[in-house]
PDB file of C-alpha atoms in Angstrom:
ATOM      1  CA  GLN A   1     167.444 129.361 162.283  1.00 88.00           C
ATOM      2  CA  VAL A   2     170.181 132.140 162.018  1.00 95.00           C
ATOM      3  CA  GLN A   3     171.496 133.430 158.706  1.00 96.00           C
ATOM      4  CA  LEU A   4     173.997 136.171 157.783  1.00 97.00           C
ATOM      5  CA  VAL A   5     172.852 138.039 154.979  1.00 95.00           C
ATOM      6  CA  GLU A   6     175.484 140.280 152.946  1.00 95.00           C
ATOM      7  CA  SER A   7     175.251 143.152 150.479  1.00 94.00           C
ATOM      8  CA  GLY A   8     177.012 146.067 148.923  1.00 96.00           C
ATOM      9  CA  GLY A   9     179.849 144.052 147.178  1.00 94.00           C
ATOM     10  CA  GLY A  10     181.118 145.028 143.510  1.00 97.00           C
ATOM     11  CA  LEU A  11     183.423 146.801 140.838  1.00 98.00           C
ATOM     12  CA  VAL A  12     185.076 149.771 141.935  1.00 98.00           C
ATOM     13  CA  GLN A  13     187.977 152.007 140.785  1.00 98.00           C
ATOM     14  CA  PRO A  14     191.017 152.319 142.545  1.00 98.00           C
ATOM     15  CA  GLY A  15     190.262 155.253 145.241  1.00 98.00           C
ATOM     16  CA  GLY A  16     186.768 154.734 145.490  1.00 98.00           C
ATOM     17  CA  SER A  17     184.426 153.433 147.913  1.00 98.00           C
ATOM     18  CA  LEU A  18     182.059 150.950 148.901  1.00 98.00           C
ATOM     19  CA  ARG A  19     179.719 149.955 151.731  1.00 98.00           C
ATOM     20  CA  LEU A  20     179.283 146.427 152.750  1.00 98.00           C
ATOM     21  CA  SER A  21     176.509 145.704 155.329  1.00 98.00           C
ATOM     22  CA  CYS A  22     175.408 142.138 156.963  1.00 98.00           C
ATOM     23  CA  THR A  23     171.780 141.490 158.669  1.00 98.00           C
ATOM     24  CA  ALA A  24     171.716 138.751 161.094  1.00 98.00           C
ATOM     25  CA  SER A  25     168.015 137.264 161.403  1.00 97.00           C
ATOM     26  CA  GLY A  26     166.491 134.101 163.012  1.00 96.00           C
ATOM     27  CA  THR A  27     165.607 133.414 166.620  1.00 95.00           C
ATOM     28  CA  ILE A  28     168.334 135.343 168.329  1.00 95.00           C
ATOM     29  CA  ILE A  29     168.915 136.052 171.911  1.00 95.00           C
ATOM     30  CA  SER A  30     172.030 138.299 172.316  1.00 95.00           C
ATOM     31  CA  ILE A  31     174.738 139.048 169.346  1.00 97.00           C
ATOM     32  CA  ASN A  32     178.622 139.740 171.082  1.00 97.00           C
ATOM     33  CA  VAL A  33     181.357 140.263 168.520  1.00 98.00           C
ATOM     34  CA  MET A  34     180.603 141.115 164.592  1.00 98.00           C
ATOM     35  CA  GLY A  35     183.278 141.562 162.083  1.00 97.00           C
ATOM     36  CA  TRP A  36     184.418 141.077 158.447  1.00 98.00           C
ATOM     37  CA  TYR A  37     187.015 138.917 157.072  1.00 98.00           C
ATOM     38  CA  ARG A  38     188.109 138.630 153.688  1.00 98.00           C
ATOM     39  CA  GLN A  39     189.992 135.771 151.381  1.00 98.00           C
ATOM     40  CA  ALA A  40     192.027 136.828 148.070  1.00 97.00           C
ATOM     41  CA  PRO A  41     192.774 133.682 145.776  1.00 92.00           C
ATOM     42  CA  GLY A  42     195.300 131.817 146.880  1.00 94.00           C
ATOM     43  CA  LYS A  43     195.350 133.042 150.400  1.00 96.00           C
ATOM     44  CA  GLN A  44     194.078 132.375 153.739  1.00 97.00           C
ATOM     45  CA  ARG A  45     190.915 134.030 155.074  1.00 97.00           C
ATOM     46  CA  GLY A  46     191.664 136.747 157.172  1.00 98.00           C
ATOM     47  CA  LEU A  47     190.371 139.376 159.579  1.00 98.00           C
ATOM     48  CA  VAL A  48     190.061 142.778 158.129  1.00 98.00           C
ATOM     49  CA  ALA A  49     187.757 144.521 161.240  1.00 98.00           C
ATOM     50  CA  SER A  50     185.580 143.860 164.018  1.00 98.00           C
ATOM     51  CA  ILE A  51     183.392 145.499 166.733  1.00 98.00           C
ATOM     52  CA  THR A  52     182.201 144.720 170.434  1.00 97.00           C
ATOM     53  CA  ARG A  53     178.773 145.181 171.186  1.00 96.00           C
ATOM     54  CA  SER A  54     179.273 148.168 172.845  1.00 96.00           C
ATOM     55  CA  GLY A  55     181.449 149.818 170.116  1.00 96.00           C
ATOM     56  CA  ASP A  56     185.006 148.851 170.424  1.00 98.00           C
ATOM     57  CA  THR A  57     186.805 148.064 167.300  1.00 98.00           C
ATOM     58  CA  ASN A  58     189.539 146.397 165.951  1.00 98.00           C
ATOM     59  CA  TYR A  59     191.402 146.604 162.578  1.00 98.00           C
ATOM     60  CA  VAL A  60     193.850 144.888 160.695  1.00 98.00           C
ATOM     61  CA  ASP A  61     197.055 147.397 159.881  1.00 98.00           C
ATOM     62  CA  SER A  62     196.925 147.493 156.079  1.00 97.00           C
ATOM     63  CA  VAL A  63     192.946 148.747 156.479  1.00 98.00           C
ATOM     64  CA  LYS A  64     193.544 151.200 159.150  1.00 98.00           C
ATOM     65  CA  GLY A  65     192.349 154.867 158.183  1.00 98.00           C
ATOM     66  CA  ARG A  66     190.761 153.650 155.127  1.00 98.00           C
ATOM     67  CA  PHE A  67     188.265 151.274 156.662  1.00 98.00           C
ATOM     68  CA  THR A  68     185.587 151.681 159.255  1.00 98.00           C
ATOM     69  CA  VAL A  69     183.358 149.105 160.820  1.00 98.00           C
ATOM     70  CA  SER A  70     180.083 150.062 162.804  1.00 98.00           C
ATOM     71  CA  ARG A  71     176.877 148.315 163.991  1.00 98.00           C
ATOM     72  CA  ASP A  72     173.548 148.905 164.553  1.00 98.00           C
ATOM     73  CA  ASN A  73     172.215 146.678 167.396  1.00 97.00           C
ATOM     74  CA  ALA A  74     168.834 147.258 167.363  1.00 97.00           C
ATOM     75  CA  LYS A  75     168.856 146.123 163.526  1.00 97.00           C
ATOM     76  CA  ASN A  76     171.339 143.295 164.493  1.00 97.00           C
ATOM     77  CA  THR A  77     173.116 144.934 161.428  1.00 98.00           C
ATOM     78  CA  VAL A  78     177.269 145.814 160.841  1.00 98.00           C
ATOM     79  CA  TYR A  79     178.970 147.678 158.091  1.00 98.00           C
ATOM     80  CA  LEU A  80     182.045 148.006 156.701  1.00 98.00           C
ATOM     81  CA  GLN A  81     182.586 151.505 155.042  1.00 98.00           C
ATOM     82  CA  MET A  82     185.458 150.780 152.659  1.00 98.00           C
ATOM     83  CA  ASP A  83     187.099 154.343 151.281  1.00 98.00           C
ATOM     84  CA  SER A  84     190.753 154.599 149.147  1.00 98.00           C
ATOM     85  CA  LEU A  85     190.308 151.074 148.059  1.00 98.00           C
ATOM     86  CA  LYS A  86     193.447 149.661 146.263  1.00 98.00           C
ATOM     87  CA  PRO A  87     193.731 146.461 144.170  1.00 97.00           C
ATOM     88  CA  GLU A  88     195.074 144.331 146.946  1.00 97.00           C
ATOM     89  CA  ASP A  89     191.673 144.943 148.961  1.00 98.00           C
ATOM     90  CA  THR A  90     190.210 142.439 146.076  1.00 98.00           C
ATOM     91  CA  ALA A  91     188.970 139.857 148.087  1.00 98.00           C
ATOM     92  CA  VAL A  92     185.302 137.652 149.113  1.00 98.00           C
ATOM     93  CA  TYR A  93     184.482 139.604 151.878  1.00 98.00           C
ATOM     94  CA  TYR A  94     182.642 137.526 155.029  1.00 98.00           C
ATOM     95  CA  CYS A  95     180.539 138.577 157.551  1.00 98.00           C
ATOM     96  CA  ASN A  96     180.946 136.832 161.093  1.00 98.00           C
ATOM     97  CA  ALA A  97     179.283 137.217 164.413  1.00 98.00           C
ATOM     98  CA  ALA A  98     179.109 135.327 167.582  1.00 97.00           C
ATOM     99  CA  ILE A  99     175.494 134.738 168.344  1.00 97.00           C
ATOM    100  CA  TRP A 100     173.584 133.209 171.464  1.00 96.00           C
ATOM    101  CA  ALA A 101     170.411 131.539 169.321  1.00 94.00           C
ATOM    102  CA  PRO A 102     168.404 128.554 170.865  1.00 90.00           C
ATOM    103  CA  PRO A 103     168.439 125.995 171.576  1.00 89.00           C
ATOM    104  CA  GLY A 104     172.330 126.683 172.842  1.00 80.00           C
ATOM    105  CA  TYR A 105     173.396 128.115 175.804  1.00 81.00           C
ATOM    106  CA  ASN A 106     176.433 129.832 174.441  1.00 91.00           C
ATOM    107  CA  TYR A 107     177.783 131.875 171.444  1.00 94.00           C
ATOM    108  CA  ARG A 108     178.735 130.433 168.184  1.00 95.00           C
ATOM    109  CA  ASP A 109     180.142 131.764 165.268  1.00 96.00           C
ATOM    110  CA  TYR A 110     177.981 132.275 162.062  1.00 97.00           C
ATOM    111  CA  TRP A 111     178.754 133.274 158.746  1.00 98.00           C
ATOM    112  CA  GLY A 112     177.697 134.758 155.925  1.00 97.00           C
ATOM    113  CA  GLN A 113     178.042 133.333 152.197  1.00 96.00           C
ATOM    114  CA  GLY A 114     180.254 136.296 151.271  1.00 97.00           C
ATOM    115  CA  THR A 115     180.269 138.875 148.814  1.00 97.00           C
ATOM    116  CA  GLN A 116     183.063 139.972 145.857  1.00 98.00           C
ATOM    117  CA  VAL A 117     185.015 143.088 146.175  1.00 98.00           C
ATOM    118  CA  THR A 118     186.969 143.824 142.897  1.00 98.00           C
ATOM    119  CA  VAL A 119     189.390 147.299 142.817  1.00 98.00           C
ATOM    120  CA  SER A 120     190.447 147.668 139.181  1.00 96.00           C
ATOM    121  CA  LEU A 121     190.770 150.060 136.252  1.00 93.00           C
TER     122      LEU A 121
END
């Protein structure tokens, strides 16, 4: 059974940094795109950043230049380095991955449980 486990959230002051990690475990054949989404109170969940297996990245405009997504394919882990954090970055952050795992024959989406990031004085 595949699981995504996140860590690294917390409370940080504006201008500070946090690093989120997400590791996929279980019987995994292959992982395609991995990424991070976030959901603030009263808002829809939206993409923050994603990265392909070969390292191509994509960011929402509001985090470009401040956040960096990376991954370690050998460890089935994706990271999100968040710098110059702003109060509007406050949200629950969810890890997402397209994973091929038995008994299926194609990729399907898996989600982590979410980790709270709060940016406040």
